[in-house]
């Protein structure tokens, strides 16, 4: 963990003599969901997400009480977390504060939620920052995960100030739960964003297990906090595809595009749906739109494989090299590039690329395949 004590925030407002334009009312996600396909099931309440076990609440308040005269309240939370999380295990599950304490594990969203619980007990304000970490991309089955996480800014207690002075600096403590993972800033976030991320993470996990009613209920919950999130439209489209309602999925994706709530994931999934529906004109349009968007390395890998099938070796090589530049930790990229180099008779480069694939591969089954190919290459030299 690390923290930054002071930050500077400026809020500027411009004056305009003309009356503001009347906003165009957007079609909401809940208006295009085919609710008849799903049943509401129980989901965690907002209160239950942040509720601490009574012994933990008493323990924290006792700790804070003994230090309030010596340490600022926001720093107390940082120090407490630093001591408490010594044996905390990073785990991919998104957990409530109670679950995180009882299991001593969780992901960054779980820790941001836990921090919010402590801040609430001390009456402190918070804000959040969304971070992206390496490895940014990971793939499991046919799902691509993007590794975003939150870090928390806990503000110091507000002090009484002279009304004649304008204060620009609001002190506080910035808590980054995994600062050594190559994190970089991706944007600011709010309390509502944190809640929506909690529910949408659980929805994605439910969808992976084909628990469609649970995923549906969690998506509706998440949407109540962030109704303009394109990723919620995206996951809802996937939900309808899983339920067999392809036309409903198309309506959801198209509504997102009409609203200009767009993400690369959404466009790509809409393109796959258009292909499934046999709508070649729409597929071509969405493919063209993707060209102008930054692609993730797995999309580049698919494009490279298609290039190879069409005999476009140079284009395939360029796409693979671009993907490696984005995500140098994905072993399959090196393997595909090694195949190209081998066909070109460049044995030394092939060997180097296979060694890289072995270095980054986590699957023992794939690792054995890579090692066998490298051994064969060395024998034939």
mmCIF file of C-alpha atoms in Angstrom:
data_model
loop_
_atom_site.group_PDB
_atom_site.id
_atom_site.type_symbol
_atom_site.label_atom_id
_atom_site.label_comp_id
_atom_site.label_asym_id
_atom_site.label_seq_id
_atom_site.Cartn_x
_atom_site.Cartn_y
_atom_site.Cartn_z
ATOM 1 C CA UNK A 1 0.000 0.000 0.000
ATOM 2 C CA UNK A 2 0.963 3.616 -0.405
ATOM 3 C CA UNK A 3 -0.717 6.899 0.197
ATOM 4 C CA UNK A 4 -0.581 10.525 -0.818
ATOM 5 C CA UNK A 5 -1.530 13.004 1.868
ATOM 6 C CA UNK A 6 -2.431 16.099 -0.152
ATOM 7 C CA UNK A 7 -4.164 16.544 -3.504
ATOM 8 C CA UNK A 8 -5.390 19.634 -5.339
ATOM 9 C CA UNK A 9 -8.838 19.785 -6.909
ATOM 10 C CA UNK A 10 -10.197 22.752 -8.829
ATOM 11 C CA UNK A 11 -13.775 23.057 -10.026
ATOM 12 C CA UNK A 12 -14.423 25.712 -12.694
ATOM 13 C CA UNK A 13 -17.844 26.918 -13.830
ATOM 14 C CA UNK A 14 -18.378 28.970 -16.992
ATOM 15 C CA UNK A 15 -21.155 31.552 -17.347
ATOM 16 C CA UNK A 16 -23.470 31.481 -20.329
ATOM 17 C CA UNK A 17 -26.085 34.062 -21.217
ATOM 18 C CA UNK A 18 -28.094 31.713 -23.447
ATOM 19 C CA UNK A 19 -30.576 29.307 -21.860
ATOM 20 C CA UNK A 20 -29.371 25.693 -21.633
ATOM 21 C CA UNK A 21 -30.542 23.295 -24.318
ATOM 22 C CA UNK A 22 -33.303 20.907 -23.334
ATOM 23 C CA UNK A 23 -31.654 17.481 -22.974
ATOM 24 C CA UNK A 24 -32.899 14.719 -25.243
ATOM 25 C CA UNK A 25 -34.500 12.009 -23.161
ATOM 26 C CA UNK A 26 -32.619 8.763 -23.680
ATOM 27 C CA UNK A 27 -34.203 5.337 -23.815
ATOM 28 C CA UNK A 28 -33.216 3.596 -20.583
ATOM 29 C CA UNK A 29 -31.746 0.111 -20.321
ATOM 30 C CA UNK A 30 -34.672 -1.093 -18.195
ATOM 31 C CA UNK A 31 -37.045 -0.101 -21.019
ATOM 32 C CA UNK A 32 -35.448 -2.503 -23.517
ATOM 33 C CA UNK A 33 -34.863 -5.512 -21.254
ATOM 34 C CA UNK A 34 -37.197 -8.420 -21.996
ATOM 35 C CA UNK A 35 -38.274 -8.732 -18.363
ATOM 36 C CA UNK A 36 -40.668 -11.601 -19.166
ATOM 37 C CA UNK A 37 -37.684 -13.902 -19.727
ATOM 38 C CA UNK A 38 -36.377 -13.617 -16.197
ATOM 39 C CA UNK A 39 -37.435 -13.711 -12.574
ATOM 40 C CA UNK A 40 -36.258 -11.394 -9.834
ATOM 41 C CA UNK A 41 -34.203 -13.120 -7.144
ATOM 42 C CA UNK A 42 -32.824 -11.708 -3.914
ATOM 43 C CA UNK A 43 -29.647 -9.618 -4.194
ATOM 44 C CA UNK A 44 -27.527 -7.983 -1.475
ATOM 45 C CA UNK A 45 -28.960 -4.709 -0.211
ATOM 46 C CA UNK A 46 -26.856 -1.553 -0.223
ATOM 47 C CA UNK A 47 -26.772 -1.623 3.584
ATOM 48 C CA UNK A 48 -25.629 -5.255 3.744
ATOM 49 C CA UNK A 49 -22.723 -4.602 1.375
ATOM 50 C CA UNK A 50 -21.059 -2.205 3.827
ATOM 51 C CA UNK A 51 -22.221 -3.713 7.119
ATOM 52 C CA UNK A 52 -19.370 -4.843 9.359
ATOM 53 C CA UNK A 53 -19.611 -7.674 11.902
ATOM 54 C CA UNK A 54 -20.246 -6.231 15.370
ATOM 55 C CA UNK A 55 -16.898 -7.456 16.845
ATOM 56 C CA UNK A 56 -14.995 -5.874 13.940
ATOM 57 C CA UNK A 57 -16.885 -2.596 14.298
ATOM 58 C CA UNK A 58 -16.073 -2.454 18.012
ATOM 59 C CA UNK A 59 -12.441 -3.382 17.380
ATOM 60 C CA UNK A 60 -11.982 -0.646 14.780
ATOM 61 C CA UNK A 61 -13.689 2.059 16.863
ATOM 62 C CA UNK A 62 -11.555 1.156 19.884
ATOM 63 C CA UNK A 63 -8.414 1.395 17.720
ATOM 64 C CA UNK A 64 -9.509 4.751 16.320
ATOM 65 C CA UNK A 65 -10.424 6.154 19.746
ATOM 66 C CA UNK A 66 -6.928 5.548 21.144
ATOM 67 C CA UNK A 67 -5.277 7.372 18.206
ATOM 68 C CA UNK A 68 -7.565 10.266 17.331
ATOM 69 C CA UNK A 69 -5.543 12.721 19.435
ATOM 70 C CA UNK A 70 -2.313 11.746 17.698
ATOM 71 C CA UNK A 71 -3.229 10.853 14.111
ATOM 72 C CA UNK A 72 -5.653 12.372 11.630
ATOM 73 C CA UNK A 73 -8.800 10.270 11.152
ATOM 74 C CA UNK A 74 -8.160 9.419 7.487
ATOM 75 C CA UNK A 75 -4.632 8.255 8.343
ATOM 76 C CA UNK A 76 -6.069 6.053 11.090
ATOM 77 C CA UNK A 77 -8.007 4.118 8.448
ATOM 78 C CA UNK A 78 -4.870 3.687 6.346
ATOM 79 C CA UNK A 79 -2.834 2.484 9.347
ATOM 80 C CA UNK A 80 -5.579 0.111 10.448
ATOM 81 C CA UNK A 81 -5.883 -1.424 6.999
ATOM 82 C CA UNK A 82 -2.124 -1.745 6.695
ATOM 83 C CA UNK A 83 -2.020 -3.709 9.958
ATOM 84 C CA UNK A 84 -5.138 -5.767 9.311
ATOM 85 C CA UNK A 85 -4.325 -6.789 5.746
ATOM 86 C CA UNK A 86 -0.939 -8.340 6.471
ATOM 87 C CA UNK A 87 -2.324 -11.836 5.867
ATOM 88 C CA UNK A 88 -5.077 -10.757 3.482
ATOM 89 C CA UNK A 89 -5.189 -12.876 0.319
ATOM 90 C CA UNK A 90 -5.992 -11.370 -3.050
ATOM 91 C CA UNK A 91 -8.929 -13.308 -4.487
ATOM 92 C CA UNK A 92 -10.974 -12.622 -7.595
ATOM 93 C CA UNK A 93 -14.334 -12.755 -5.832
ATOM 94 C CA UNK A 94 -16.193 -9.515 -5.145
ATOM 95 C CA UNK A 95 -17.216 -9.637 -1.482
ATOM 96 C CA UNK A 96 -19.132 -7.557 1.051
ATOM 97 C CA UNK A 97 -17.268 -6.000 3.969
ATOM 98 C CA UNK A 98 -18.474 -8.787 6.270
ATOM 99 C CA UNK A 99 -17.345 -11.509 3.869
ATOM 100 C CA UNK A 100 -13.956 -9.859 3.303
ATOM 101 C CA UNK A 101 -13.326 -9.667 7.065
ATOM 102 C CA UNK A 102 -14.481 -13.218 7.799
ATOM 103 C CA UNK A 103 -12.567 -14.787 4.902
ATOM 104 C CA UNK A 104 -9.570 -12.421 4.979
ATOM 105 C CA UNK A 105 -9.631 -12.283 1.202
ATOM 106 C CA UNK A 106 -11.192 -10.417 -1.696
ATOM 107 C CA UNK A 107 -10.408 -8.275 -4.718
ATOM 108 C CA UNK A 108 -9.866 -4.516 -4.976
ATOM 109 C CA UNK A 109 -13.580 -3.768 -5.115
ATOM 110 C CA UNK A 110 -13.989 -5.722 -1.874
ATOM 111 C CA UNK A 111 -11.250 -3.665 -0.238
ATOM 112 C CA UNK A 112 -12.709 -0.384 -1.499
ATOM 113 C CA UNK A 113 -16.034 -1.413 0.007
ATOM 114 C CA UNK A 114 -14.325 -2.327 3.288
ATOM 115 C CA UNK A 115 -12.559 1.039 3.361
ATOM 116 C CA UNK A 116 -15.872 2.795 2.770
ATOM 117 C CA UNK A 117 -17.316 0.960 5.785
ATOM 118 C CA UNK A 118 -14.559 2.261 8.053
ATOM 119 C CA UNK A 119 -14.853 5.776 6.622
ATOM 120 C CA UNK A 120 -18.588 5.774 7.313
ATOM 121 C CA UNK A 121 -17.976 4.806 10.935
ATOM 122 C CA UNK A 122 -15.735 7.866 11.343
ATOM 123 C CA UNK A 123 -18.021 10.130 9.322
ATOM 124 C CA UNK A 124 -15.401 10.767 6.625
ATOM 125 C CA UNK A 125 -15.998 11.608 2.963
ATOM 126 C CA UNK A 126 -14.495 9.477 0.217
ATOM 127 C CA UNK A 127 -13.942 9.454 -3.513
ATOM 128 C CA UNK A 128 -12.564 6.789 -5.807
ATOM 129 C CA UNK A 129 -10.230 6.358 -8.751
ATOM 130 C CA UNK A 130 -10.492 3.615 -11.325
ATOM 131 C CA UNK A 131 -7.147 2.010 -12.097
ATOM 132 C CA UNK A 132 -5.989 -0.418 -14.762
ATOM 133 C CA UNK A 133 -3.420 -3.038 -13.819
ATOM 134 C CA UNK A 134 -1.096 -5.390 -15.603
ATOM 135 C CA UNK A 135 -1.935 -7.950 -16.699
ATOM 136 C CA UNK A 136 -4.689 -5.796 -18.183
ATOM 137 C CA UNK A 137 -6.197 -8.601 -20.231
ATOM 138 C CA UNK A 138 -6.906 -12.216 -19.329
ATOM 139 C CA UNK A 139 -8.971 -14.884 -21.018
ATOM 140 C CA UNK A 140 -10.946 -17.733 -19.501
ATOM 141 C CA UNK A 141 -12.898 -19.897 -21.914
ATOM 142 C CA UNK A 142 -14.599 -17.523 -24.328
ATOM 143 C CA UNK A 143 -14.713 -14.598 -21.891
ATOM 144 C CA UNK A 144 -12.136 -11.800 -21.913
ATOM 145 C CA UNK A 145 -11.602 -10.014 -18.611
ATOM 146 C CA UNK A 146 -10.186 -6.501 -18.317
ATOM 147 C CA UNK A 147 -8.409 -5.928 -15.008
ATOM 148 C CA UNK A 148 -9.724 -2.640 -13.660
ATOM 149 C CA UNK A 149 -9.720 -1.914 -9.959
ATOM 150 C CA UNK A 150 -10.518 0.923 -7.593
ATOM 151 C CA UNK A 151 -8.435 2.803 -5.108
ATOM 152 C CA UNK A 152 -9.919 5.061 -2.430
ATOM 153 C CA UNK A 153 -9.309 8.650 -1.376
ATOM 154 C CA UNK A 154 -10.370 9.117 2.251
ATOM 155 C CA UNK A 155 -10.645 12.819 3.010
ATOM 156 C CA UNK A 156 -9.489 14.358 6.258
ATOM 157 C CA UNK A 157 -12.205 15.749 8.556
ATOM 158 C CA UNK A 158 -13.400 19.173 7.438
ATOM 159 C CA UNK A 159 -11.968 21.981 9.531
ATOM 160 C CA UNK A 160 -13.676 25.248 10.367
ATOM 161 C CA UNK A 161 -12.250 27.983 8.128
ATOM 162 C CA UNK A 162 -12.595 31.723 7.744
ATOM 163 C CA UNK A 163 -15.325 32.515 5.199
ATOM 164 C CA UNK A 164 -13.014 35.111 3.624
ATOM 165 C CA UNK A 165 -10.664 32.383 2.419
ATOM 166 C CA UNK A 166 -11.187 29.932 -0.425
ATOM 167 C CA UNK A 167 -9.589 26.546 0.227
ATOM 168 C CA UNK A 168 -8.379 24.675 -2.874
ATOM 169 C CA UNK A 169 -6.484 21.899 -1.137
ATOM 170 C CA UNK A 170 -8.419 19.232 0.694
ATOM 171 C CA UNK A 171 -6.105 16.880 2.535
ATOM 172 C CA UNK A 172 -6.716 13.178 2.569
ATOM 173 C CA UNK A 173 -5.183 9.740 2.241
ATOM 174 C CA UNK A 174 -5.071 7.874 -1.068
ATOM 175 C CA UNK A 175 -5.131 4.124 -0.504
ATOM 176 C CA UNK A 176 -3.945 1.898 -3.341
ATOM 177 C CA UNK A 177 -4.453 -1.730 -2.357
ATOM 178 C CA UNK A 178 -2.151 -3.222 -5.013
ATOM 179 C CA UNK A 179 0.317 -0.480 -5.995
ATOM 180 C CA UNK A 180 3.003 -2.877 -7.240
ATOM 181 C CA UNK A 181 0.947 -4.350 -10.091
ATOM 182 C CA UNK A 182 1.854 -1.737 -12.698
ATOM 183 C CA UNK A 183 -1.304 0.278 -12.104
ATOM 184 C CA UNK A 184 -2.149 3.434 -13.991
ATOM 185 C CA UNK A 185 -4.982 5.922 -13.624
ATOM 186 C CA UNK A 186 -8.057 5.259 -15.787
ATOM 187 C CA UNK A 187 -10.534 7.839 -14.471
ATOM 188 C CA UNK A 188 -12.387 9.159 -11.447
ATOM 189 C CA UNK A 189 -15.218 7.200 -9.865
ATOM 190 C CA UNK A 190 -18.001 7.816 -7.382
ATOM 191 C CA UNK A 191 -19.736 5.938 -4.601
ATOM 192 C CA UNK A 192 -22.433 4.963 -7.130
ATOM 193 C CA UNK A 193 -19.751 3.632 -9.493
ATOM 194 C CA UNK A 194 -18.410 1.469 -6.670
ATOM 195 C CA UNK A 195 -21.849 0.017 -5.937
ATOM 196 C CA UNK A 196 -22.543 -0.583 -9.631
ATOM 197 C CA UNK A 197 -19.183 -2.319 -10.033
ATOM 198 C CA UNK A 198 -20.007 -4.566 -7.075
ATOM 199 C CA UNK A 199 -23.332 -5.647 -8.570
ATOM 200 C CA UNK A 200 -22.058 -5.947 -12.150
ATOM 201 C CA UNK A 201 -19.096 -8.088 -11.032
ATOM 202 C CA UNK A 202 -21.526 -10.458 -9.317
ATOM 203 C CA UNK A 203 -23.713 -10.401 -12.445
ATOM 204 C CA UNK A 204 -20.768 -11.410 -14.639
ATOM 205 C CA UNK A 205 -19.925 -14.251 -12.247
ATOM 206 C CA UNK A 206 -23.550 -15.430 -12.302
ATOM 207 C CA UNK A 207 -23.628 -15.230 -16.097
ATOM 208 C CA UNK A 208 -20.483 -17.358 -16.324
ATOM 209 C CA UNK A 209 -22.339 -20.019 -14.309
ATOM 210 C CA UNK A 210 -25.448 -19.593 -16.505
ATOM 211 C CA UNK A 211 -27.500 -18.327 -13.544
ATOM 212 C CA UNK A 212 -29.561 -16.040 -15.736
ATOM 213 C CA UNK A 213 -32.149 -14.901 -13.168
ATOM 214 C CA UNK A 214 -29.406 -13.947 -10.720
ATOM 215 C CA UNK A 215 -27.463 -12.098 -13.420
ATOM 216 C CA UNK A 216 -30.631 -10.265 -14.494
ATOM 217 C CA UNK A 217 -31.465 -9.166 -10.944
ATOM 218 C CA UNK A 218 -27.926 -7.936 -10.304
ATOM 219 C CA UNK A 219 -27.814 -6.024 -13.602
ATOM 220 C CA UNK A 220 -31.023 -4.201 -12.674
ATOM 221 C CA UNK A 221 -29.473 -3.327 -9.304
ATOM 222 C CA UNK A 222 -26.264 -2.054 -10.912
ATOM 223 C CA UNK A 223 -28.220 -0.017 -13.444
ATOM 224 C CA UNK A 224 -30.059 1.830 -10.672
ATOM 225 C CA UNK A 225 -26.713 3.374 -9.685
ATOM 226 C CA UNK A 226 -25.095 3.925 -13.120
ATOM 227 C CA UNK A 227 -27.808 4.002 -15.813
ATOM 228 C CA UNK A 228 -25.402 5.290 -18.487
ATOM 229 C CA UNK A 229 -22.759 2.578 -18.254
ATOM 230 C CA UNK A 230 -22.155 0.962 -21.689
ATOM 231 C CA UNK A 231 -20.795 -2.187 -20.054
ATOM 232 C CA UNK A 232 -24.180 -2.769 -18.420
ATOM 233 C CA UNK A 233 -25.790 -2.628 -21.883
ATOM 234 C CA UNK A 234 -23.090 -5.022 -23.063
ATOM 235 C CA UNK A 235 -23.596 -7.609 -20.329
ATOM 236 C CA UNK A 236 -27.393 -7.319 -20.703
ATOM 237 C CA UNK A 237 -27.047 -8.062 -24.403
ATOM 238 C CA UNK A 238 -25.009 -11.156 -23.547
ATOM 239 C CA UNK A 239 -27.685 -12.148 -21.022
ATOM 240 C CA UNK A 240 -30.383 -12.050 -23.714
ATOM 241 C CA UNK A 241 -28.229 -14.049 -26.124
ATOM 242 C CA UNK A 242 -27.752 -16.703 -23.443
ATOM 243 C CA UNK A 243 -31.536 -16.733 -22.942
ATOM 244 C CA UNK A 244 -32.056 -17.257 -26.691
ATOM 245 C CA UNK A 245 -33.543 -13.810 -27.364
ATOM 246 C CA UNK A 246 -31.289 -12.625 -30.194
ATOM 247 C CA UNK A 247 -33.662 -9.884 -31.341
ATOM 248 C CA UNK A 248 -33.857 -8.584 -27.769
ATOM 249 C CA UNK A 249 -30.061 -8.537 -27.596
ATOM 250 C CA UNK A 250 -29.960 -6.598 -30.867
ATOM 251 C CA UNK A 251 -32.400 -4.015 -29.501
ATOM 252 C CA UNK A 252 -30.236 -3.547 -26.406
ATOM 253 C CA UNK A 253 -27.008 -3.113 -28.379
ATOM 254 C CA UNK A 254 -28.605 -0.752 -30.878
ATOM 255 C CA UNK A 255 -30.121 1.311 -28.079
ATOM 256 C CA UNK A 256 -26.662 1.735 -26.551
ATOM 257 C CA UNK A 257 -25.279 2.904 -29.897
ATOM 258 C CA UNK A 258 -28.187 5.316 -30.363
ATOM 259 C CA UNK A 259 -27.475 6.725 -26.896
ATOM 260 C CA UNK A 260 -23.726 7.001 -27.739
ATOM 261 C CA UNK A 261 -22.970 4.817 -24.718
ATOM 262 C CA UNK A 262 -20.354 2.750 -26.506
ATOM 263 C CA UNK A 263 -17.466 0.478 -25.537
ATOM 264 C CA UNK A 264 -15.240 -1.768 -27.615
ATOM 265 C CA UNK A 265 -16.706 -4.811 -25.866
ATOM 266 C CA UNK A 266 -20.215 -3.735 -26.794
ATOM 267 C CA UNK A 267 -19.401 -3.099 -30.476
ATOM 268 C CA UNK A 268 -17.558 -6.405 -30.764
ATOM 269 C CA UNK A 269 -20.371 -8.399 -29.166
ATOM 270 C CA UNK A 270 -22.929 -6.623 -31.344
ATOM 271 C CA UNK A 271 -20.841 -7.539 -34.397
ATOM 272 C CA UNK A 272 -20.803 -11.207 -33.348
ATOM 273 C CA UNK A 273 -24.568 -11.061 -32.888
ATOM 274 C CA UNK A 274 -25.027 -9.509 -36.346
ATOM 275 C CA UNK A 275 -23.036 -12.397 -37.816
ATOM 276 C CA UNK A 276 -25.198 -14.881 -35.917
ATOM 277 C CA UNK A 277 -28.340 -13.159 -37.243
ATOM 278 C CA UNK A 278 -26.977 -13.217 -40.790
ATOM 279 C CA UNK A 279 -27.132 -9.429 -41.079
ATOM 280 C CA UNK A 280 -24.057 -8.905 -43.259
ATOM 281 C CA UNK A 281 -24.674 -5.168 -43.750
ATOM 282 C CA UNK A 282 -24.773 -4.563 -39.985
ATOM 283 C CA UNK A 283 -21.761 -6.801 -39.428
ATOM 284 C CA UNK A 284 -19.782 -4.820 -42.025
ATOM 285 C CA UNK A 285 -20.819 -1.519 -40.430
ATOM 286 C CA UNK A 286 -19.763 -2.640 -36.962
ATOM 287 C CA UNK A 287 -16.512 -4.106 -38.267
ATOM 288 C CA UNK A 288 -15.739 -0.734 -39.848
ATOM 289 C CA UNK A 289 -16.527 0.965 -36.538
ATOM 290 C CA UNK A 290 -14.149 -1.353 -34.716
ATOM 291 C CA UNK A 291 -11.310 -0.425 -37.062
ATOM 292 C CA UNK A 292 -11.394 3.095 -35.656
ATOM 293 C CA UNK A 293 -11.405 1.843 -32.068
ATOM 294 C CA UNK A 294 -8.462 0.587 -30.086
ATOM 295 C CA UNK A 295 -8.508 -3.208 -30.030
ATOM 296 C CA UNK A 296 -7.649 -5.500 -27.180
ATOM 297 C CA UNK A 297 -4.915 -8.105 -27.790
ATOM 298 C CA UNK A 298 -7.350 -11.010 -28.113
ATOM 299 C CA UNK A 299 -9.186 -9.212 -30.909
ATOM 300 C CA UNK A 300 -5.843 -8.656 -32.634
ATOM 301 C CA UNK A 301 -5.044 -12.353 -32.192
ATOM 302 C CA UNK A 302 -8.310 -13.349 -33.908
ATOM 303 C CA UNK A 303 -7.632 -10.899 -36.742
ATOM 304 C CA UNK A 304 -4.102 -12.311 -37.142
ATOM 305 C CA UNK A 305 -5.415 -15.872 -37.356
ATOM 306 C CA UNK A 306 -7.924 -14.785 -39.995
ATOM 307 C CA UNK A 307 -5.107 -13.063 -41.888
ATOM 308 C CA UNK A 308 -3.105 -16.309 -41.897
ATOM 309 C CA UNK A 309 -6.052 -18.285 -43.260
ATOM 310 C CA UNK A 310 -6.269 -15.747 -46.080
ATOM 311 C CA UNK A 311 -2.532 -15.964 -46.737
ATOM 312 C CA UNK A 312 -1.867 -12.411 -45.470
ATOM 313 C CA UNK A 313 1.264 -13.278 -43.505
ATOM 314 C CA UNK A 314 2.667 -9.754 -43.202
ATOM 315 C CA UNK A 315 -0.615 -8.378 -41.869
ATOM 316 C CA UNK A 316 -0.851 -11.268 -39.395
ATOM 317 C CA UNK A 317 2.681 -10.570 -38.178
ATOM 318 C CA UNK A 318 1.913 -6.856 -37.724
ATOM 319 C CA UNK A 319 -1.248 -7.575 -35.730
ATOM 320 C CA UNK A 320 0.558 -10.042 -33.483
ATOM 321 C CA UNK A 321 3.383 -7.601 -32.822
ATOM 322 C CA UNK A 322 0.826 -4.896 -31.978
ATOM 323 C CA UNK A 323 -0.882 -7.286 -29.570
ATOM 324 C CA UNK A 324 2.420 -8.154 -27.892
ATOM 325 C CA UNK A 325 3.150 -4.446 -27.447
ATOM 326 C CA UNK A 326 -0.202 -4.099 -25.624
ATOM 327 C CA UNK A 327 0.020 -7.304 -23.597
ATOM 328 C CA UNK A 328 3.505 -8.869 -23.522
ATOM 329 C CA UNK A 329 2.353 -11.440 -20.934
ATOM 330 C CA UNK A 330 -0.011 -13.441 -23.228
ATOM 331 C CA UNK A 331 1.803 -16.616 -24.246
ATOM 332 C CA UNK A 332 -0.420 -17.474 -27.229
ATOM 333 C CA UNK A 333 0.706 -14.336 -29.062
ATOM 334 C CA UNK A 334 4.312 -15.541 -29.028
ATOM 335 C CA UNK A 335 3.241 -19.014 -30.150
ATOM 336 C CA UNK A 336 1.358 -17.677 -33.199
ATOM 337 C CA UNK A 337 4.242 -15.404 -34.122
ATOM 338 C CA UNK A 338 6.627 -18.346 -33.694
ATOM 339 C CA UNK A 339 4.597 -20.318 -36.243
ATOM 340 C CA UNK A 340 5.051 -17.516 -38.766
ATOM 341 C CA UNK A 341 8.772 -17.250 -38.130
ATOM 342 C CA UNK A 342 9.159 -21.020 -38.415
ATOM 343 C CA UNK A 343 7.406 -21.023 -41.794
ATOM 344 C CA UNK A 344 9.756 -18.246 -42.883
ATOM 345 C CA UNK A 345 12.738 -20.398 -41.905
ATOM 346 C CA UNK A 346 13.856 -18.120 -39.088
ATOM 347 C CA UNK A 347 14.770 -20.785 -36.557
ATOM 348 C CA UNK A 348 16.547 -18.578 -34.039
ATOM 349 C CA UNK A 349 13.602 -16.160 -33.793
ATOM 350 C CA UNK A 350 11.213 -19.114 -33.543
ATOM 351 C CA UNK A 351 13.179 -20.486 -30.601
ATOM 352 C CA UNK A 352 13.219 -17.104 -28.840
ATOM 353 C CA UNK A 353 9.461 -16.710 -29.290
ATOM 354 C CA UNK A 354 8.748 -20.213 -27.960
ATOM 355 C CA UNK A 355 10.900 -19.476 -24.926
ATOM 356 C CA UNK A 356 8.818 -16.337 -24.341
ATOM 357 C CA UNK A 357 5.595 -18.361 -24.660
ATOM 358 C CA UNK A 358 6.917 -20.813 -22.053
ATOM 359 C CA UNK A 359 7.900 -17.937 -19.758
ATOM 360 C CA UNK A 360 4.369 -16.498 -19.662
ATOM 361 C CA UNK A 361 2.196 -19.604 -19.932
ATOM 362 C CA UNK A 362 0.280 -20.507 -16.755
ATOM 363 C CA UNK A 363 -1.489 -23.639 -18.005
ATOM 364 C CA UNK A 364 0.591 -26.762 -17.376
ATOM 365 C CA UNK A 365 -1.106 -28.510 -20.299
ATOM 366 C CA UNK A 366 -0.188 -25.783 -22.784
ATOM 367 C CA UNK A 367 3.245 -25.464 -21.208
ATOM 368 C CA UNK A 368 3.977 -29.097 -22.036
ATOM 369 C CA UNK A 369 2.980 -28.486 -25.678
ATOM 370 C CA UNK A 370 5.238 -25.420 -25.944
ATOM 371 C CA UNK A 371 8.175 -27.220 -24.355
ATOM 372 C CA UNK A 372 7.727 -30.189 -26.700
ATOM 373 C CA UNK A 373 7.761 -27.882 -29.730
ATOM 374 C CA UNK A 374 10.863 -26.126 -28.455
ATOM 375 C CA UNK A 375 12.598 -29.478 -27.832
ATOM 376 C CA UNK A 376 11.736 -30.629 -31.344
ATOM 377 C CA UNK A 377 13.111 -27.404 -32.756
ATOM 378 C CA UNK A 378 16.375 -27.800 -30.833
ATOM 379 C CA UNK A 379 16.787 -31.430 -31.921
ATOM 380 C CA UNK A 380 16.322 -30.512 -35.578
ATOM 381 C CA UNK A 381 18.834 -27.674 -35.502
#
